mmCIF file of C-alpha atoms in Angstrom:
data_model
loop_
_atom_site.group_PDB
_atom_site.id
_atom_site.type_symbol
_atom_site.label_atom_id
_atom_site.label_comp_id
_atom_site.label_asym_id
_atom_site.label_seq_id
_atom_site.Cartn_x
_atom_site.Cartn_y
_atom_site.Cartn_z
ATOM 1 C CA MET A 4 2.449 -36.397 -35.594
ATOM 2 C CA ASN A 5 0.235 -38.982 -37.315
ATOM 3 C CA SER A 6 1.556 -41.657 -34.968
ATOM 4 C CA VAL A 7 0.005 -40.027 -31.937
ATOM 5 C CA CYS A 8 -3.499 -40.370 -33.307
ATOM 6 C CA ASP A 9 -5.238 -43.706 -32.916
ATOM 7 C CA GLY A 10 -5.325 -45.392 -36.300
ATOM 8 C CA GLY A 11 -4.422 -42.149 -38.086
ATOM 9 C CA ALA A 12 -7.584 -40.377 -36.866
ATOM 10 C CA THR A 13 -8.048 -36.827 -38.095
ATOM 11 C CA VAL A 14 -7.199 -34.137 -35.576
ATOM 12 C CA ILE A 15 -8.847 -31.211 -37.386
ATOM 13 C CA PRO A 16 -11.055 -32.104 -40.410
ATOM 14 C CA GLY A 17 -9.719 -30.724 -43.664
ATOM 15 C CA LEU A 18 -6.156 -30.271 -42.411
ATOM 16 C CA PRO A 19 -3.151 -32.599 -42.373
ATOM 17 C CA ASN A 20 -2.423 -33.850 -38.877
ATOM 18 C CA ASP A 21 1.019 -32.201 -38.896
ATOM 19 C CA VAL A 22 -0.573 -28.817 -39.544
ATOM 20 C CA ALA A 23 -3.281 -29.446 -36.936
ATOM 21 C CA ALA A 24 -0.645 -30.423 -34.380
ATOM 22 C CA TRP A 25 1.315 -27.238 -35.161
ATOM 23 C CA ILE A 26 -1.841 -25.167 -34.552
ATOM 24 C CA LEU A 27 -2.569 -26.871 -31.235
ATOM 25 C CA SER A 28 1.051 -26.420 -30.154
ATOM 26 C CA LYS A 29 0.396 -22.662 -30.080
ATOM 27 C CA VAL A 30 -2.207 -23.148 -27.311
ATOM 28 C CA PRO A 31 -0.709 -22.501 -23.826
ATOM 29 C CA TYR A 32 -0.198 -25.673 -21.812
ATOM 30 C CA SER A 33 -2.546 -24.389 -19.116
ATOM 31 C CA HIS A 34 -5.456 -24.835 -21.576
ATOM 32 C CA HIS A 35 -4.557 -28.376 -22.678
ATOM 33 C CA ALA A 36 -6.673 -30.085 -20.012
ATOM 34 C CA ARG A 37 -9.789 -28.293 -21.283
ATOM 35 C CA LEU A 38 -9.033 -29.183 -24.903
ATOM 36 C CA LYS A 39 -8.566 -32.898 -24.195
ATOM 37 C CA SER A 40 -12.305 -33.333 -23.663
ATOM 38 C CA THR A 41 -13.035 -32.153 -27.237
ATOM 39 C CA CYS A 42 -12.543 -35.565 -28.831
ATOM 40 C CA LYS A 43 -10.486 -38.732 -28.568
ATOM 41 C CA SER A 44 -7.931 -37.699 -31.197
ATOM 42 C CA TRP A 45 -7.241 -34.397 -29.407
ATOM 43 C CA LYS A 46 -6.792 -36.191 -26.094
ATOM 44 C CA LEU A 47 -4.330 -38.674 -27.621
ATOM 45 C CA LEU A 48 -2.376 -35.890 -29.317
ATOM 46 C CA LEU A 49 -2.200 -33.524 -26.338
ATOM 47 C CA SER A 50 -1.225 -36.382 -23.982
ATOM 48 C CA SER A 51 1.541 -37.788 -26.161
ATOM 49 C CA ARG A 52 5.174 -37.419 -25.212
ATOM 50 C CA SER A 53 6.177 -36.579 -28.791
ATOM 51 C CA PHE A 54 3.730 -33.652 -28.891
ATOM 52 C CA LEU A 55 5.009 -32.155 -25.635
ATOM 53 C CA ASN A 56 8.593 -32.543 -26.860
ATOM 54 C CA SER A 57 7.708 -30.738 -30.108
ATOM 55 C CA LEU A 58 6.479 -27.566 -28.393
ATOM 56 C CA ASN A 59 8.452 -24.597 -29.703
ATOM 57 C CA LYS A 60 9.213 -23.068 -26.320
ATOM 58 C CA ARG A 61 9.390 -24.209 -22.729
ATOM 59 C CA ASN A 62 6.307 -23.562 -20.612
ATOM 60 C CA HIS A 63 7.222 -22.110 -17.215
ATOM 61 C CA LEU A 64 4.300 -22.747 -14.892
ATOM 62 C CA LEU A 65 3.564 -21.906 -11.276
ATOM 63 C CA CYS A 66 1.836 -24.568 -9.157
ATOM 64 C CA ILE A 67 -0.102 -23.593 -6.022
ATOM 65 C CA PHE A 68 -1.269 -26.097 -3.414
ATOM 66 C CA PRO A 69 -3.803 -24.109 -1.325
ATOM 67 C CA GLN A 70 -4.129 -26.816 1.337
ATOM 68 C CA ASP A 71 -4.226 -30.625 1.632
ATOM 69 C CA PRO A 72 -3.949 -31.727 -2.062
ATOM 70 C CA SER A 73 -6.075 -34.828 -1.427
ATOM 71 C CA ILE A 74 -8.999 -32.521 -0.590
ATOM 72 C CA ALA A 75 -8.380 -29.297 -2.545
ATOM 73 C CA SER A 76 -7.189 -29.373 -6.158
ATOM 74 C CA PRO A 77 -3.849 -27.704 -6.866
ATOM 75 C CA PHE A 78 -3.754 -25.173 -9.702
ATOM 76 C CA LEU A 79 -1.243 -24.410 -12.440
ATOM 77 C CA PHE A 80 -0.753 -20.780 -13.440
ATOM 78 C CA ASP A 81 0.679 -19.712 -16.788
ATOM 79 C CA PRO A 82 2.011 -16.149 -16.314
ATOM 80 C CA ASN A 83 2.332 -15.589 -20.056
ATOM 81 C CA ALA A 84 -1.293 -16.452 -20.823
ATOM 82 C CA LEU A 85 -2.644 -15.372 -17.390
ATOM 83 C CA ALA A 86 -4.476 -18.710 -17.385
ATOM 84 C CA TRP A 87 -5.202 -21.186 -14.584
ATOM 85 C CA CYS A 88 -5.531 -24.948 -14.901
ATOM 86 C CA PRO A 89 -6.757 -27.271 -12.106
ATOM 87 C CA LEU A 90 -4.940 -30.500 -11.350
ATOM 88 C CA PRO A 91 -6.861 -33.536 -10.083
ATOM 89 C CA PRO A 92 -6.745 -34.070 -6.304
ATOM 90 C CA MET A 93 -4.096 -36.405 -4.950
ATOM 91 C CA PRO A 94 -5.261 -39.935 -3.958
ATOM 92 C CA CYS A 95 -7.050 -39.782 -0.632
ATOM 93 C CA ASN A 96 -6.341 -41.816 2.491
ATOM 94 C CA PRO A 97 -9.559 -41.929 4.604
ATOM 95 C CA HIS A 98 -7.568 -42.203 7.837
ATOM 96 C CA VAL A 99 -5.528 -38.984 7.520
ATOM 97 C CA TYR A 100 -6.334 -35.320 6.921
ATOM 98 C CA GLY A 101 -4.869 -31.825 7.065
ATOM 99 C CA LEU A 102 -1.643 -32.495 5.128
ATOM 100 C CA CYS A 103 0.717 -29.496 5.156
ATOM 101 C CA ASN A 104 4.432 -28.620 5.209
ATOM 102 C CA PHE A 105 5.091 -31.100 2.403
ATOM 103 C CA ALA A 106 7.556 -30.540 -0.437
ATOM 104 C CA ALA A 107 6.515 -30.191 -4.089
ATOM 105 C CA VAL A 108 9.537 -31.080 -6.237
ATOM 106 C CA PRO A 109 9.561 -30.814 -10.069
ATOM 107 C CA LEU A 110 11.661 -33.368 -11.928
ATOM 108 C CA GLY A 111 11.300 -33.816 -15.689
ATOM 109 C CA PRO A 112 7.643 -34.188 -16.730
ATOM 110 C CA HIS A 113 6.669 -35.032 -13.149
ATOM 111 C CA LEU A 114 5.874 -33.223 -9.934
ATOM 112 C CA TYR A 115 6.654 -35.095 -6.713
ATOM 113 C CA VAL A 116 4.817 -34.463 -3.436
ATOM 114 C CA LEU A 117 6.923 -35.668 -0.535
ATOM 115 C CA GLY A 118 6.074 -36.182 3.132
ATOM 116 C CA GLY A 119 4.438 -33.462 5.197
ATOM 117 C CA SER A 120 2.631 -33.207 8.513
ATOM 118 C CA LEU A 121 -0.922 -34.475 9.047
ATOM 119 C CA PHE A 122 -3.455 -35.775 11.546
ATOM 120 C CA ASP A 123 -4.078 -39.522 11.687
ATOM 121 C CA THR A 124 -7.366 -40.775 13.124
ATOM 122 C CA ARG A 125 -5.640 -44.033 14.116
ATOM 123 C CA SER A 126 -3.096 -42.305 16.377
ATOM 124 C CA PHE A 127 -3.432 -41.159 19.969
ATOM 125 C CA PRO A 128 -3.915 -38.450 20.982
ATOM 126 C CA ILE A 129 -5.912 -37.708 17.859
ATOM 127 C CA ASP A 130 -5.152 -33.965 17.905
ATOM 128 C CA ARG A 131 -1.359 -34.442 17.750
ATOM 129 C CA PRO A 132 0.113 -34.114 14.218
ATOM 130 C CA SER A 133 2.275 -36.867 12.776
ATOM 131 C CA PRO A 134 4.904 -36.727 10.019
ATOM 132 C CA SER A 135 4.207 -38.518 6.738
ATOM 133 C CA SER A 136 6.522 -40.666 4.629
ATOM 134 C CA ALA A 137 4.204 -40.836 1.597
ATOM 135 C CA THR A 138 5.518 -40.037 -1.886
ATOM 136 C CA PHE A 139 3.224 -39.235 -4.809
ATOM 137 C CA ARG A 140 4.106 -38.306 -8.373
ATOM 138 C CA PHE A 141 1.990 -36.327 -10.822
ATOM 139 C CA ASN A 142 2.517 -37.232 -14.474
ATOM 140 C CA PHE A 143 1.864 -34.325 -16.827
ATOM 141 C CA HIS A 144 1.640 -36.655 -19.825
ATOM 142 C CA ASP A 145 -1.489 -38.494 -18.692
ATOM 143 C CA PHE A 146 -2.543 -35.918 -16.059
ATOM 144 C CA SER A 147 -2.733 -38.416 -13.199
ATOM 145 C CA TRP A 148 -1.238 -39.174 -9.776
ATOM 146 C CA GLU A 149 0.600 -42.341 -8.880
ATOM 147 C CA PRO A 150 2.049 -43.513 -5.534
ATOM 148 C CA ARG A 151 5.787 -44.118 -5.301
ATOM 149 C CA ALA A 152 8.014 -45.741 -2.689
ATOM 150 C CA PRO A 153 7.594 -44.011 0.705
ATOM 151 C CA MET A 154 10.525 -42.329 2.441
ATOM 152 C CA LEU A 155 12.409 -44.383 5.004
ATOM 153 C CA THR A 156 11.743 -41.759 7.698
ATOM 154 C CA PRO A 157 8.480 -39.747 7.917
ATOM 155 C CA ARG A 158 9.111 -35.993 7.788
ATOM 156 C CA GLY A 159 7.667 -32.571 7.059
ATOM 157 C CA SER A 160 9.272 -29.084 6.898
ATOM 158 C CA PHE A 161 12.506 -30.506 5.504
ATOM 159 C CA ALA A 162 15.274 -29.535 3.088
ATOM 160 C CA CYS A 163 15.277 -31.061 -0.383
ATOM 161 C CA ALA A 164 17.086 -30.655 -3.697
ATOM 162 C CA VAL A 165 17.323 -32.356 -7.088
ATOM 163 C CA VAL A 166 20.676 -33.408 -8.515
ATOM 164 C CA GLN A 167 21.517 -35.733 -11.393
ATOM 165 C CA GLY A 168 18.001 -37.161 -11.542
ATOM 166 C CA ARG A 169 17.892 -37.897 -7.807
ATOM 167 C CA ILE A 170 16.067 -36.194 -4.933
ATOM 168 C CA LEU A 171 17.901 -35.500 -1.682
ATOM 169 C CA VAL A 172 15.998 -34.808 1.553
ATOM 170 C CA ALA A 173 17.390 -33.863 4.958
ATOM 171 C CA GLY A 174 16.043 -33.109 8.418
ATOM 172 C CA GLY A 175 12.439 -32.215 9.097
ATOM 173 C CA GLY A 176 9.888 -33.046 11.758
ATOM 174 C CA SER A 177 6.195 -33.206 12.562
ATOM 175 C CA ARG A 178 5.288 -29.525 13.021
ATOM 176 C CA HIS A 179 1.875 -28.569 11.638
ATOM 177 C CA THR A 180 0.770 -25.125 10.436
ATOM 178 C CA MET A 181 -1.969 -25.119 13.082
ATOM 179 C CA PHE A 182 0.718 -24.875 15.775
ATOM 180 C CA GLY A 183 3.317 -22.124 15.937
ATOM 181 C CA ALA A 184 5.823 -24.247 17.840
ATOM 182 C CA ALA A 185 6.421 -27.763 19.201
ATOM 183 C CA GLY A 186 6.732 -30.834 16.985
ATOM 184 C CA THR A 187 9.595 -33.280 16.540
ATOM 185 C CA ARG A 188 12.949 -32.767 14.796
ATOM 186 C CA ILE A 189 15.076 -35.386 13.039
ATOM 187 C CA ARG A 190 18.587 -35.756 11.583
ATOM 188 C CA SER A 191 17.813 -38.333 8.901
ATOM 189 C CA VAL A 192 19.061 -37.817 5.313
ATOM 190 C CA GLU A 193 17.863 -39.856 2.312
ATOM 191 C CA ARG A 194 18.358 -40.068 -1.444
ATOM 192 C CA TYR A 195 15.569 -41.053 -3.856
ATOM 193 C CA GLU A 196 16.662 -42.936 -6.968
ATOM 194 C CA VAL A 197 13.950 -42.239 -9.531
ATOM 195 C CA GLY A 198 14.790 -45.057 -11.962
ATOM 196 C CA ARG A 199 14.734 -47.710 -9.225
ATOM 197 C CA ASP A 200 11.922 -46.104 -7.200
ATOM 198 C CA ARG A 201 13.733 -46.553 -3.923
ATOM 199 C CA TRP A 202 15.048 -44.459 -1.024
ATOM 200 C CA VAL A 203 18.611 -44.915 0.249
ATOM 201 C CA ALA A 204 19.791 -43.707 3.668
ATOM 202 C CA MET A 205 22.769 -41.334 3.852
ATOM 203 C CA ASP A 206 24.878 -39.911 6.671
ATOM 204 C CA PRO A 207 22.622 -37.959 9.073
ATOM 205 C CA LEU A 208 22.896 -34.239 9.777
ATOM 206 C CA PRO A 209 25.256 -33.127 12.564
ATOM 207 C CA GLY A 210 22.240 -32.065 14.646
ATOM 208 C CA PHE A 211 18.447 -32.195 14.714
ATOM 209 C CA ARG A 212 17.111 -29.644 12.224
ATOM 210 C CA ALA A 213 13.678 -28.815 10.775
ATOM 211 C CA GLY A 214 12.221 -25.928 8.779
ATOM 212 C CA CYS A 215 15.407 -25.795 6.700
ATOM 213 C CA VAL A 216 16.089 -25.212 2.991
ATOM 214 C CA GLY A 217 18.257 -27.349 0.703
ATOM 215 C CA PHE A 218 20.049 -26.675 -2.570
ATOM 216 C CA VAL A 219 22.889 -28.061 -4.673
ATOM 217 C CA GLY A 220 26.101 -26.034 -4.925
ATOM 218 C CA GLY A 221 29.760 -26.546 -5.700
ATOM 219 C CA GLU A 222 29.004 -27.105 -9.411
ATOM 220 C CA GLY A 223 26.553 -29.851 -8.574
ATOM 221 C CA ARG A 224 28.846 -31.680 -6.176
ATOM 222 C CA GLU A 225 27.584 -30.426 -2.795
ATOM 223 C CA PHE A 226 24.273 -30.606 -0.946
ATOM 224 C CA TRP A 227 23.705 -27.543 1.254
ATOM 225 C CA VAL A 228 21.220 -27.336 4.134
ATOM 226 C CA VAL A 229 20.609 -23.800 5.381
ATOM 227 C CA GLY A 230 18.696 -22.338 8.328
ATOM 228 C CA GLY A 231 15.929 -24.068 10.219
ATOM 229 C CA TYR A 232 15.363 -24.650 13.910
ATOM 230 C CA GLY A 233 16.697 -27.295 16.279
ATOM 231 C CA ALA A 234 16.349 -27.070 20.032
ATOM 232 C CA SER A 235 13.579 -25.096 21.720
ATOM 233 C CA ARG A 236 13.161 -23.222 24.982
ATOM 234 C CA THR A 237 10.226 -21.850 26.916
ATOM 235 C CA ILE A 238 9.408 -18.356 28.088
ATOM 236 C CA SER A 239 8.222 -18.266 31.706
ATOM 237 C CA GLY A 240 8.197 -22.039 31.523
ATOM 238 C CA VAL A 241 5.032 -21.967 29.390
ATOM 239 C CA PHE A 242 5.450 -20.569 25.871
ATOM 240 C CA PRO A 243 7.696 -22.652 23.549
ATOM 241 C CA VAL A 244 10.183 -20.736 21.389
ATOM 242 C CA ASP A 245 12.427 -22.170 18.670
ATOM 243 C CA GLU A 246 16.188 -21.823 18.669
ATOM 244 C CA TYR A 247 17.079 -21.054 15.041
ATOM 245 C CA TYR A 248 20.327 -22.129 13.453
ATOM 246 C CA ARG A 249 22.733 -19.374 12.429
ATOM 247 C CA ASP A 250 24.830 -21.591 10.151
ATOM 248 C CA ALA A 251 24.662 -24.030 7.230
ATOM 249 C CA VAL A 252 25.953 -27.583 6.751
ATOM 250 C CA VAL A 253 27.352 -29.103 3.555
ATOM 251 C CA MET A 254 27.802 -32.678 2.321
ATOM 252 C CA ALA A 255 29.176 -34.132 -0.910
ATOM 253 C CA VAL A 256 26.355 -35.319 -3.181
ATOM 254 C CA GLU A 257 27.830 -38.814 -3.429
ATOM 255 C CA GLY A 258 27.858 -39.057 0.363
ATOM 256 C CA GLY A 259 30.344 -38.534 3.143
ATOM 257 C CA ALA A 260 30.747 -36.502 6.300
ATOM 258 C CA TRP A 261 29.001 -33.189 6.816
ATOM 259 C CA ARG A 262 30.999 -30.017 7.345
ATOM 260 C CA GLU A 263 29.701 -26.920 9.055
ATOM 261 C CA VAL A 264 29.783 -23.425 7.581
ATOM 262 C CA GLY A 265 30.197 -20.543 10.027
ATOM 263 C CA ASP A 266 27.477 -18.169 11.196
ATOM 264 C CA VAL A 267 25.701 -16.343 8.381
ATOM 265 C CA TRP A 268 24.656 -13.533 10.762
ATOM 266 C CA GLY A 269 27.068 -11.065 12.304
ATOM 267 C CA ASP A 270 27.462 -10.448 16.029
ATOM 268 C CA GLY A 271 24.412 -8.663 17.387
ATOM 269 C CA GLU A 272 22.574 -9.014 14.096
ATOM 270 C CA ARG A 273 18.984 -10.232 14.241
ATOM 271 C CA VAL A 274 18.462 -13.711 12.823
ATOM 272 C CA ARG A 275 16.021 -13.519 9.930
ATOM 273 C CA ILE A 276 13.612 -16.439 9.551
ATOM 274 C CA GLY A 277 11.886 -15.526 6.280
ATOM 275 C CA LYS A 278 11.053 -17.743 3.311
ATOM 276 C CA ILE A 279 14.086 -18.858 1.284
ATOM 277 C CA VAL A 280 14.201 -19.740 -2.424
ATOM 278 C CA VAL A 281 17.051 -20.730 -4.743
ATOM 279 C CA VAL A 282 17.713 -19.308 -8.218
ATOM 280 C CA ASP A 283 19.836 -21.742 -10.228
ATOM 281 C CA ASP A 284 21.715 -19.786 -12.889
ATOM 282 C CA ASP A 285 23.647 -22.289 -15.047
ATOM 283 C CA GLY A 286 24.738 -24.333 -12.051
ATOM 284 C CA CYS A 287 25.512 -21.285 -9.879
ATOM 285 C CA PRO A 288 22.802 -21.179 -7.163
ATOM 286 C CA THR A 289 21.865 -17.894 -5.496
ATOM 287 C CA LEU A 290 19.749 -17.841 -2.330
ATOM 288 C CA PHE A 291 17.141 -15.167 -1.662
ATOM 289 C CA MET A 292 15.168 -14.650 1.528
ATOM 290 C CA LEU A 293 11.884 -12.768 1.851
ATOM 291 C CA ASP A 294 11.674 -11.337 5.368
ATOM 292 C CA GLY A 295 8.632 -9.131 5.794
ATOM 293 C CA ASN A 296 8.862 -6.615 2.974
ATOM 294 C CA GLU A 297 12.604 -7.012 2.327
ATOM 295 C CA ILE A 298 14.481 -9.405 0.055
ATOM 296 C CA LEU A 299 17.943 -10.506 1.168
ATOM 297 C CA ARG A 300 20.615 -12.292 -0.878
ATOM 298 C CA TYR A 301 23.109 -14.810 0.488
ATOM 299 C CA ASP A 302 26.704 -13.938 -0.391
ATOM 300 C CA MET A 303 28.679 -17.199 -0.334
ATOM 301 C CA CYS A 304 32.048 -15.429 -0.475
ATOM 302 C CA CYS A 305 31.582 -13.584 2.808
ATOM 303 C CA ASN A 306 29.011 -16.025 4.243
ATOM 304 C CA ARG A 307 26.483 -13.284 4.995
ATOM 305 C CA TRP A 308 22.938 -12.301 4.091
ATOM 306 C CA VAL A 309 22.957 -8.879 2.429
ATOM 307 C CA TYR A 310 20.145 -6.519 1.529
ATOM 308 C CA GLU A 311 18.931 -6.913 -2.085
ATOM 309 C CA CYS A 312 15.756 -4.861 -2.487
ATOM 310 C CA ARG A 313 12.334 -4.082 -1.094
ATOM 311 C CA VAL A 314 8.977 -5.343 -2.398
ATOM 312 C CA PRO A 315 7.277 -2.349 -4.057
ATOM 313 C CA ARG A 316 3.816 -3.030 -2.662
ATOM 314 C CA LYS A 317 3.353 -4.309 0.865
ATOM 315 C CA ALA A 318 1.048 -7.189 1.684
ATOM 316 C CA PRO A 319 -2.345 -6.147 3.100
ATOM 317 C CA TYR A 320 -2.588 -5.943 6.864
ATOM 318 C CA ASN A 321 -2.359 -9.265 8.714
ATOM 319 C CA SER A 322 -1.476 -11.209 5.549
ATOM 320 C CA SER A 323 1.731 -12.530 4.028
ATOM 321 C CA PHE A 324 3.502 -13.228 0.741
ATOM 322 C CA GLY A 325 4.053 -16.417 -1.177
ATOM 323 C CA PHE A 326 7.635 -16.663 -2.461
ATOM 324 C CA VAL A 327 8.750 -18.854 -5.370
ATOM 325 C CA VAL A 328 11.225 -18.903 -8.287
ATOM 326 C CA LEU A 329 9.987 -19.215 -11.864
ATOM 327 C CA ALA A 330 12.260 -18.985 -14.935
ATOM 328 C CA GLY A 331 15.000 -17.267 -12.955
ATOM 329 C CA GLU A 332 12.700 -14.583 -11.509
ATOM 330 C CA LEU A 333 11.351 -14.128 -7.983
ATOM 331 C CA TYR A 334 7.554 -14.256 -7.728
ATOM 332 C CA VAL A 335 6.025 -12.543 -4.690
ATOM 333 C CA VAL A 336 2.344 -13.547 -4.457
ATOM 334 C CA THR A 337 -0.413 -12.049 -2.324
ATOM 335 C CA HIS A 338 -4.085 -11.046 -2.306
ATOM 336 C CA LEU A 339 -5.176 -7.581 -3.345
ATOM 337 C CA CYS A 340 -7.568 -7.407 -0.396
ATOM 338 C CA VAL A 341 -7.464 -8.508 3.227
ATOM 339 C CA VAL A 342 -9.070 -11.878 3.958
ATOM 340 C CA ASP A 343 -10.285 -12.755 7.462
ATOM 341 C CA PHE A 344 -9.674 -16.511 7.620
ATOM 342 C CA SER A 345 -11.357 -16.911 11.010
ATOM 343 C CA GLU A 346 -14.586 -15.534 9.574
ATOM 344 C CA THR A 347 -14.169 -17.720 6.483
ATOM 345 C CA ARG A 348 -13.954 -20.881 8.566
ATOM 346 C CA ARG A 349 -17.050 -19.971 10.594
ATOM 347 C CA SER A 350 -19.240 -19.075 7.637
ATOM 348 C CA ARG A 351 -20.972 -21.720 5.584
ATOM 349 C CA GLN A 352 -21.293 -19.496 2.529
ATOM 350 C CA GLN A 353 -17.753 -18.996 1.227
ATOM 351 C CA LYS A 354 -17.097 -16.287 -1.316
ATOM 352 C CA ARG A 355 -14.545 -16.338 -4.085
ATOM 353 C CA ALA A 356 -11.061 -15.342 -3.088
ATOM 354 C CA GLY A 357 -10.975 -12.294 -5.382
ATOM 355 C CA THR A 358 -7.747 -11.224 -7.076
ATOM 356 C CA MET A 359 -4.179 -12.505 -6.918
ATOM 357 C CA PHE A 360 -1.434 -9.885 -7.158
ATOM 358 C CA ILE A 361 2.014 -11.098 -8.275
ATOM 359 C CA GLN A 362 5.101 -8.889 -8.074
ATOM 360 C CA ILE A 363 8.045 -10.233 -10.094
ATOM 361 C CA TYR A 364 11.679 -9.340 -9.491
ATOM 362 C CA HIS A 365 14.467 -10.001 -12.022
ATOM 363 C CA PRO A 366 17.712 -10.478 -10.024
ATOM 364 C CA LYS A 367 20.037 -9.735 -12.950
ATOM 365 C CA ASN A 368 18.270 -6.636 -14.247
ATOM 366 C CA LYS A 369 17.254 -5.438 -10.763
ATOM 367 C CA THR A 370 13.794 -4.606 -12.118
ATOM 368 C CA TRP A 371 10.218 -5.209 -10.952
ATOM 369 C CA ARG A 372 7.030 -5.929 -12.873
ATOM 370 C CA SER A 373 3.608 -7.098 -11.743
ATOM 371 C CA LEU A 374 0.682 -9.280 -12.805
ATOM 372 C CA VAL A 375 -2.942 -9.243 -11.714
ATOM 373 C CA SER A 376 -5.113 -12.327 -12.156
ATOM 374 C CA LYS A 377 -8.474 -13.476 -10.924
ATOM 375 C CA SER A 378 -8.079 -16.187 -8.334
ATOM 376 C CA PRO A 379 -9.269 -19.628 -9.506
ATOM 377 C CA PHE A 380 -10.109 -20.805 -5.998
ATOM 378 C CA ASN A 381 -13.682 -20.908 -4.742
ATOM 379 C CA TYR A 382 -12.529 -19.858 -1.287
ATOM 380 C CA PRO A 383 -9.893 -17.528 0.188
ATOM 381 C CA ILE A 384 -6.570 -19.303 0.602
ATOM 382 C CA ASP A 385 -4.051 -18.772 3.370
ATOM 383 C CA ILE A 386 -0.917 -17.902 1.397
ATOM 384 C CA ASN A 387 1.262 -18.325 4.455
ATOM 385 C CA SER A 388 0.442 -22.048 4.665
ATOM 386 C CA ALA A 389 0.030 -22.707 0.914
ATOM 387 C CA VAL A 390 2.803 -24.608 -0.882
ATOM 388 C CA PHE A 391 4.263 -23.026 -4.031
ATOM 389 C CA SER A 392 6.286 -24.777 -6.691
ATOM 390 C CA SER A 393 7.337 -24.196 -10.289
ATOM 391 C CA ILE A 394 7.788 -26.538 -13.220
ATOM 392 C CA SER A 395 9.067 -26.180 -16.781
ATOM 393 C CA LEU A 396 7.497 -28.366 -19.465
#
């Protein structure tokens, strides 16, 4: 560990640097950012690649983006230490605001933020959201953001997956969380090659699709795109309503034609449109959907969604759950109290968000446990529009 200190500087006076590094390795990663300001030698040590690689166990962290990450700092949450750590805001573009429906994709020691929907002051009409093609990468070694090559096609609310060090994205559109319907849909599919920092176009989807979920199946050889909405219709010629897909489409990872998988809902069965996450168990992905207070599991053999379990504690009235996978477990996140977001926006004096309540389901053991943590945000967050991601360091 001496090599990580500038000129062999002492990490902890009176102790060999190897021993000091071993002591600091016992500190949860969520506290590293606070320790880096102690002195130069600590910052060099905690930021070094060799130190992170020497940690005895993998740190499974939850990342929450409460709103536009260029305005509001995302936060890391360590469920083992019940500790929160703020990340610096993403680089700001003065011409755009209100970024949402983006994808946060972990890959190695980086977290990628892809696309999304936003408002651009240079567009007309100014109140119509536009899709974004921007790509940013957060480096956990030096705790900083850096821009990467933009996507070929702007998109938000799209399917994405990571396979063999590459990121695949499919579909999407321009829908913003401020609007319950409308927005564009696209068919475009792209592959991001991390080493070359470039996007490569692939065969498009069979139809226009947005709001979909992507994952890698077939032992890492297939890219699946499930759910989402395509066409839309109106009720009484006024109110727009989405037409949701009942099937999935599959393409070989190396490229080729898409094939369609039959309906995942039986005849007369209501189409569920809940939040979908993927648990990757040694290359065998399992899909789970949170619809209201129920969790459903996708059975690939019979091509059907089946009932898995029910969340023990319901979300407070007029609120929703956040749904994310961390270390093979399903995290269901909500507030312990009801938050009136309309009153929050009108009031100048914003109060702290209170307490976060996390219910955790283990799919293999079929067991539940829960965590309670004080919210790190200085304002109530809308969990329904927040973006959740997980990363292992």
